[in-house]
XYZ file of C-alpha atoms in Angstrom:
474
model
C 35.559 23.935 10.063
C 36.267 21.874 6.897
C 36.479 18.249 7.422
C 35.384 18.288 10.614
C 32.155 16.036 11.967
C 29.400 15.241 14.677
C 31.109 13.247 17.913
C 30.263 9.601 17.378
C 30.902 6.904 19.198
C 32.892 4.159 17.972
C 31.658 0.438 18.405
C 34.840 -1.883 19.027
C 32.969 -5.156 19.285
C 33.410 -7.469 16.191
C 30.849 -8.186 13.917
C 29.685 -12.047 13.940
C 28.516 -13.935 11.581
C 30.229 -12.647 8.675
C 28.522 -13.767 5.297
C 25.323 -14.707 7.346
C 23.121 -16.068 4.802
C 19.244 -15.529 5.513
C 17.034 -18.532 4.668
C 13.388 -17.672 3.657
C 12.498 -20.724 5.572
C 13.691 -19.493 8.466
C 12.005 -15.816 8.559
C 8.859 -16.509 6.934
C 6.944 -15.113 10.287
C 3.684 -13.179 8.516
C 3.073 -10.145 10.939
C -0.921 -9.611 11.948
C -0.121 -5.918 10.043
C 0.445 -8.003 6.675
C -2.701 -8.765 4.370
C -2.349 -12.135 3.938
C -3.624 -12.994 0.387
C -5.507 -16.303 0.592
C -4.268 -19.051 -2.008
C -7.427 -18.233 -4.402
C -9.688 -15.880 -3.121
C -8.370 -11.805 -3.534
C -10.356 -9.520 -1.269
C -11.291 -6.098 -2.989
C -12.993 -3.150 -0.975
C -14.539 -0.423 -3.058
C -14.979 2.612 -1.352
C -18.341 4.409 -1.412
C -17.848 6.546 1.735
C -16.383 9.700 0.077
C -19.632 10.910 -1.808
C -18.677 8.338 -5.096
C -22.866 9.017 -5.516
C -22.890 12.298 -5.667
C -24.330 14.386 -8.681
C -24.288 12.411 -11.701
C -21.867 9.602 -10.442
C -22.630 6.351 -9.416
C -19.462 4.725 -8.642
C -20.617 1.711 -6.995
C -20.457 -1.835 -7.593
C -23.883 -2.724 -6.511
C -26.953 -0.814 -4.405
C -26.347 -3.671 -1.570
C -23.865 -2.850 0.287
C -21.403 -3.928 1.657
C -22.054 -7.323 0.507
C -23.135 -6.615 -3.967
C -23.964 -10.863 -3.447
C -27.344 -9.619 -1.250
C -28.356 -7.966 -4.405
C -27.751 -10.978 -6.489
C -25.788 -14.505 -5.585
C -24.875 -15.219 -9.017
C -25.022 -12.220 -11.433
C -23.925 -13.538 -15.061
C -24.629 -9.704 -16.827
C -23.777 -6.030 -15.440
C -27.400 -5.404 -14.722
C -27.757 -7.928 -12.258
C -26.009 -5.932 -9.667
C -26.769 -2.366 -9.838
C -24.206 0.425 -10.549
C -22.158 1.979 -12.559
C -19.001 -0.144 -11.679
C -21.626 -3.247 -12.027
C -19.365 -4.549 -14.796
C -16.470 -4.451 -13.274
C -17.663 -6.261 -9.572
C -19.673 -8.529 -12.261
C -16.956 -9.717 -14.191
C -14.334 -10.264 -10.605
C -17.010 -11.844 -9.153
C -17.992 -14.292 -12.201
C -13.750 -15.671 -11.681
C -14.579 -16.900 -8.627
C -11.323 -15.840 -7.117
C -12.664 -12.514 -5.671
C -14.223 -11.709 -2.664
C -15.960 -7.645 -2.949
C -17.110 -5.779 -0.657
C -18.220 -1.798 -0.176
C -17.267 0.706 2.547
C -19.501 3.510 3.352
C -18.068 4.585 6.540
C -14.805 5.872 7.324
C -11.724 3.753 6.275
C -9.558 2.066 9.142
C -6.784 -0.105 9.367
C -6.446 -2.866 12.152
C -9.960 -2.331 13.540
C -12.544 -4.484 14.319
C -14.989 -3.542 11.534
C -15.827 -6.414 8.664
C -14.914 -3.052 5.932
C -11.356 -2.726 7.851
C -8.460 -2.905 5.625
C -6.923 -5.322 7.428
C -9.425 -7.615 5.914
C -8.359 -6.808 2.223
C -6.187 -7.194 -0.532
C -6.969 -3.794 -2.451
C -8.939 -0.869 -1.882
C -10.250 1.096 -4.805
C -10.795 4.613 -4.540
C -13.215 5.055 -7.920
C -13.323 9.145 -7.572
C -13.830 10.564 -4.461
C -15.523 13.905 -3.541
C -14.373 14.597 0.278
C -11.262 14.938 1.270
C -10.219 11.684 3.919
C -9.732 12.555 7.415
C -6.123 12.523 8.649
C -6.972 8.828 10.733
C -8.330 7.977 7.327
C -5.051 8.502 5.467
C -2.862 7.138 7.965
C -4.951 3.639 7.702
C -4.593 4.117 4.080
C -1.063 4.415 3.493
C -0.780 2.026 6.376
C -2.484 -0.380 4.657
C 0.186 -0.202 1.358
C 2.914 0.139 3.243
C 2.298 -3.051 5.074
C 1.524 -4.853 1.445
C -1.802 -3.722 0.266
C -3.140 -2.711 -2.854
C -4.530 0.878 -3.542
C -6.360 1.861 -7.001
C -6.385 5.754 -7.084
C -9.458 6.693 -10.030
C -9.627 10.748 -10.482
C -11.422 12.666 -12.875
C -10.768 16.262 -14.299
C -10.080 19.131 -11.925
C -12.710 21.110 -11.634
C -15.393 17.830 -11.043
C -16.820 18.898 -7.729
C -19.871 16.689 -7.959
C -20.807 17.904 -4.261
C -19.998 21.305 -4.595
C -17.631 20.986 -0.919
C -14.581 22.709 -3.073
C -12.838 19.763 -3.170
C -12.595 17.643 -6.565
C -10.676 14.089 -6.849
C -7.488 15.689 -7.889
C -7.457 17.857 -4.616
C -7.875 14.643 -2.720
C -5.865 12.536 -3.953
C -3.155 14.715 -3.848
C -3.444 15.680 -0.288
C -3.870 11.536 0.516
C 0.072 11.515 -1.169
C 1.667 14.731 0.319
C -0.452 15.402 3.396
C -0.406 11.988 5.686
C 1.402 11.265 8.792
C 2.986 8.009 7.210
C 5.320 9.771 4.242
C 4.700 12.856 2.547
C 8.159 13.103 0.994
C 6.063 11.385 -2.979
C 6.140 8.300 -1.989
C 4.351 6.860 -5.022
C 6.372 9.029 -7.277
C 3.884 10.701 -8.862
C 1.621 13.623 -8.808
C -1.586 14.356 -10.550
C -1.830 17.178 -12.507
C -5.284 19.863 -12.863
C -5.681 19.415 -15.707
C -9.395 18.996 -17.666
C -8.421 16.993 -20.648
C -12.060 16.960 -22.925
C -11.078 14.117 -25.045
C -8.849 11.375 -26.635
C -7.326 7.589 -26.769
C -4.206 7.371 -24.854
C -2.300 3.976 -25.710
C -0.641 1.679 -23.867
C 2.998 1.253 -23.974
C 4.673 -1.234 -25.737
C 5.995 -3.916 -22.961
C 4.746 -7.669 -23.459
C 5.971 -8.798 -20.022
C 3.671 -6.088 -18.264
C 0.785 -8.241 -16.271
C -1.592 -5.071 -16.385
C -1.189 -4.582 -20.035
C -1.279 -8.168 -20.690
C -2.505 -9.708 -18.588
C -5.244 -12.793 -17.577
C -8.396 -10.623 -18.531
C -6.707 -9.322 -22.026
C -4.606 -7.026 -23.727
C -4.430 -3.279 -23.675
C -3.917 -1.385 -26.439
C -6.136 1.877 -25.328
C -8.077 3.207 -23.112
C -10.219 6.991 -23.256
C -10.314 10.224 -21.914
C -13.787 11.822 -21.350
C -13.105 14.896 -19.215
C -9.925 13.552 -17.469
C -6.428 14.285 -16.424
C -2.623 13.136 -16.419
C 0.269 12.427 -13.653
C 3.488 13.550 -13.360
C 5.959 10.566 -12.658
C 8.842 11.383 -10.531
C 11.455 8.935 -10.484
C 13.838 10.570 -8.721
C 11.237 9.969 -5.623
C 10.268 6.598 -6.306
C 12.092 4.324 -8.566
C 9.408 1.876 -8.906
C 6.898 4.258 -10.721
C 6.025 3.585 -14.477
C 3.673 4.959 -16.936
C 1.507 2.447 -18.440
C -0.522 4.535 -20.779
C -0.159 7.765 -21.923
C -1.919 10.722 -23.294
C -1.206 11.185 -27.109
C 2.338 13.141 -28.054
C 3.078 12.266 -23.774
C 5.866 9.737 -22.610
C 8.286 9.275 -19.976
C 7.644 11.321 -17.071
C 4.707 13.594 -18.387
C 1.152 12.779 -19.436
C 0.965 9.207 -17.880
C -2.734 8.729 -18.027
C -2.050 4.898 -16.274
C 0.098 4.481 -13.859
C 1.544 2.281 -11.558
C 4.152 2.573 -8.374
C 5.102 0.583 -4.726
C 5.292 1.568 -1.761
C 6.635 -0.370 1.004
C 5.678 -3.863 -0.010
C 2.531 -2.583 -1.303
C 1.588 -1.801 -4.728
C -0.312 1.229 -6.006
C -2.185 2.154 -9.308
C -3.450 5.553 -11.068
C -6.231 6.216 -13.319
C -7.037 9.782 -14.645
C -10.292 9.368 -15.674
C -14.063 7.647 -13.955
C -15.125 7.665 -17.467
C -13.240 4.501 -18.586
C -14.489 2.740 -15.270
C -18.386 3.599 -16.534
C -20.818 0.922 -17.618
C -23.572 3.163 -18.728
C -25.850 1.294 -15.907
C -26.757 2.463 -12.568
C -29.432 3.640 -10.438
C -31.944 5.899 -12.133
C -32.204 9.397 -12.672
C -28.265 9.835 -13.822
C -27.192 9.827 -17.033
C -24.006 7.717 -17.531
C -21.471 7.032 -20.094
C -20.437 3.397 -21.273
C -16.591 3.905 -21.130
C -15.848 0.330 -20.019
C -17.667 -1.418 -23.405
C -16.168 1.616 -25.513
C -15.103 -0.114 -28.727
C -12.210 2.109 -29.558
C -10.445 1.014 -26.028
C -9.577 -1.651 -23.730
C -11.154 -0.184 -20.542
C -12.347 -3.798 -19.283
C -8.898 -5.547 -19.587
C -7.250 -3.103 -17.842
C -9.127 -2.262 -15.356
C -9.255 -6.423 -14.321
C -5.767 -6.435 -14.858
C -4.791 -3.811 -12.752
C -7.009 -5.201 -10.298
C -5.604 -8.634 -10.155
C -1.915 -6.959 -10.322
C -2.916 -5.026 -6.984
C -4.074 -8.294 -5.295
C -0.861 -10.177 -6.001
C -1.916 -11.860 -9.379
C 1.285 -11.873 -12.318
C 4.742 -12.231 -12.605
C 5.376 -8.466 -13.786
C 3.780 -5.143 -13.587
C 4.193 -1.743 -12.510
C 6.295 -2.987 -9.293
C 6.618 -6.468 -10.016
C 4.523 -9.414 -8.899
C 4.441 -13.427 -8.312
C 1.919 -15.969 -8.912
C -0.096 -15.734 -5.768
C 1.065 -19.229 -4.458
C 3.779 -17.281 -1.841
C 3.171 -16.695 1.338
C 3.414 -13.346 2.728
C 7.068 -12.731 5.030
C 9.618 -10.023 5.991
C 12.650 -11.771 5.146
C 15.321 -9.622 6.477
C 16.945 -10.165 10.171
C 17.526 -7.765 12.572
C 15.918 -5.299 10.203
C 15.794 -2.338 12.545
C 19.353 -2.934 14.128
C 18.237 -3.341 17.500
C 20.106 -6.458 18.217
C 22.966 -4.583 17.343
C 25.985 -6.502 15.936
C 24.115 -9.419 14.304
C 22.637 -10.884 10.875
C 24.642 -7.834 9.397
C 27.704 -7.663 7.884
C 28.787 -4.274 8.347
C 32.246 -1.794 9.374
C 33.429 -1.131 12.423
C 31.057 1.324 14.143
C 27.869 1.154 11.605
C 25.583 -0.568 13.557
C 25.725 2.197 16.011
C 23.249 3.246 19.132
C 25.065 6.851 19.092
C 22.895 9.647 20.137
C 24.937 12.045 17.819
C 22.197 10.652 14.783
C 18.507 9.538 16.262
C 17.369 6.365 14.921
C 13.707 6.469 13.171
C 12.712 3.889 15.752
C 14.481 2.120 19.021
C 17.559 2.807 19.721
C 19.769 1.681 16.979
C 20.396 2.440 13.053
C 23.276 2.255 10.545
C 25.105 4.873 10.257
C 27.564 4.846 7.350
C 30.521 8.083 6.686
C 29.992 11.192 8.465
C 33.785 11.496 9.146
C 34.587 14.313 6.801
C 37.363 12.590 5.118
C 38.345 9.742 2.702
C 36.179 7.013 4.417
C 33.866 3.704 2.721
C 31.430 2.256 5.177
C 29.762 -0.946 3.694
C 26.570 -2.885 5.001
C 25.184 -5.696 3.790
C 22.946 -8.695 4.499
C 22.609 -11.722 1.866
C 18.697 -13.139 1.980
C 16.984 -16.009 -0.074
C 14.175 -14.984 -1.779
C 11.799 -17.710 -2.566
C 10.364 -18.832 -6.072
C 7.025 -17.205 -6.870
C 7.018 -14.343 -5.159
C 6.772 -10.579 -5.540
C 9.414 -8.863 -3.351
C 10.263 -5.392 -2.257
C 13.279 -3.848 -0.560
C 12.750 -0.628 1.652
C 14.130 1.494 4.410
C 14.192 4.856 5.736
C 17.113 7.090 4.741
C 18.076 10.181 6.173
C 20.930 12.423 5.024
C 22.911 15.492 6.487
C 25.826 16.867 5.261
C 28.223 19.528 5.596
C 28.524 20.060 1.999
C 27.422 23.275 1.129
C 27.672 22.354 -3.126
C 24.087 22.412 -5.126
C 26.059 20.495 -7.965
C 28.437 18.189 -7.463
C 27.873 14.719 -5.336
C 31.365 14.747 -3.276
C 29.603 12.058 -1.210
C 27.853 8.514 -2.338
C 25.672 6.047 -1.246
C 25.094 3.039 -3.855
C 22.187 0.304 -2.871
C 22.881 -2.562 -4.595
C 20.786 -5.720 -4.466
C 22.410 -8.620 -6.178
C 24.433 -7.699 -9.509
C 21.555 -4.744 -9.779
C 22.348 -0.953 -8.437
C 19.081 -0.253 -7.072
C 20.003 3.652 -6.416
C 22.853 5.841 -5.807
C 22.219 9.037 -3.058
C 24.827 11.551 -2.372
C 24.957 15.117 -0.665
C 22.731 16.642 -3.094
C 20.201 14.849 -1.530
C 20.302 15.792 1.956
C 16.907 16.453 3.829
C 15.598 16.878 7.095
C 14.080 13.721 8.885
C 13.882 10.268 7.052
C 12.351 9.549 3.760
C 11.203 5.670 3.080
C 12.848 4.692 -0.300
C 11.420 1.223 -1.912
C 12.468 -1.198 -4.659
C 11.202 -3.875 -6.717
C 13.620 -6.871 -6.696
C 10.960 -9.569 -7.588
C 13.440 -10.222 -10.393
C 15.914 -11.885 -7.675
C 13.127 -14.733 -6.400
C 14.555 -18.244 -6.528
C 17.795 -17.061 -5.399
C 19.957 -15.966 -2.472
C 21.046 -12.298 -3.465
C 22.843 -9.913 -1.262
C 21.434 -6.153 -0.009
C 24.461 -3.877 0.121
C 24.878 -0.715 1.138
C 28.301 1.247 0.031
C 28.756 4.706 1.026
C 32.197 6.750 -0.076
C 32.963 9.927 1.410
C 35.369 12.439 -0.019
C 38.097 13.782 2.122
C 36.354 17.347 3.342
C 33.167 17.976 4.581
C 30.860 15.517 6.206
C 28.463 13.636 5.198
C 26.008 10.777 7.101
C 23.511 8.399 5.434
C 21.440 6.580 8.005
C 19.513 4.157 7.975
C 16.562 2.298 9.610
C 13.296 -0.072 9.415
C 14.497 -2.208 6.441
C 12.378 -4.641 5.008
C 12.058 -7.516 2.318
C 8.389 -8.078 2.294
C 7.582 -10.735 -0.086
C 3.848 -11.696 -1.037
């Protein structure tokens, strides 16, 4: 009937510690699952286990695998290492701040292999041509969620170099939409099934963005030589950002290069492999030198993006620190399993009621769901150290008795300090929990309150259920 809600056992214990401040020093405990950024060395893994050398492709930094230094321990030019990506690898190696390896077998996370993703800060997927297994997709997504950087490089639709029926567009879209970690558009974009024959996509104007204006130079244009673009969906991930666009496109369509975040990690997408091709490689391959194309600035884009993914830079598609931050998760009682501690909440919000399932454990934060005019709040103040990139994430489940498809009667507003990060409503109801992630790096050096406020109308319940929160810095 109208105004009814599911049975909910109210908690009567008063909250302790109202207005409790959680300091970064008290909570800077790095879990073993989070990739730790070394002070000066960024660890980058290039994938070569998914037909990256099939056909006329040669997407490797060196024929020496896993360690390119075995071919030349002190390379000075692109030809000192053999591969169409040798210019990329050599440029990073010459800085003295990168450790580079190549993976030739299945990708894992949390294993004992020297090329296990837990040993790296960034994974580069240079036009993969075979599908990732279920286990590999779990490994990749968990790696990013826990703080890793993911560089996805596609090619045009139909670029099936090993004739197995799959091309990079399908493979990367499958990674994002068919995995066990989060298949609900986790990065906020999908790759278009296009074959764009040529063009010089232009960079947006953003002098603060370190992918476009970084230590390796300023990006003005890139190159399409049979490639594709992406469609952005900021409603699914507010941190997605197009940086380079196909001529005539802007906003959410025609993004040739884009960045985003997922959990506490970072993501970059490039719509063609031609820009990273340096024209050199193994005998028998006909390659194109897009890396040094005079009409574009592809080298700067690839190198700046690698640095950003690994944790350098003060800003970018999803924030960024200065590389001196200690990686940590700062929120206290992030999964609510300690009950009414650390958080400040209205009565009954933090609950183990079986009427709404927790995502993990027994407890969660359940705002609203009464079917009558009501407001619930949940907040925690946290100090974010200076020099850190910071990402707020949480899992949200919304269910509702509202039947409208057009009117937001009940709303949940999420804020960090004075900034409104997102507003959800009964129109966003869906089965299961969905991961939400936001860059809050602008709050570094401050103590800010993370606040969830749910306001419910007079009839028909909407429940906003939150679990497994995190504020990760790196």
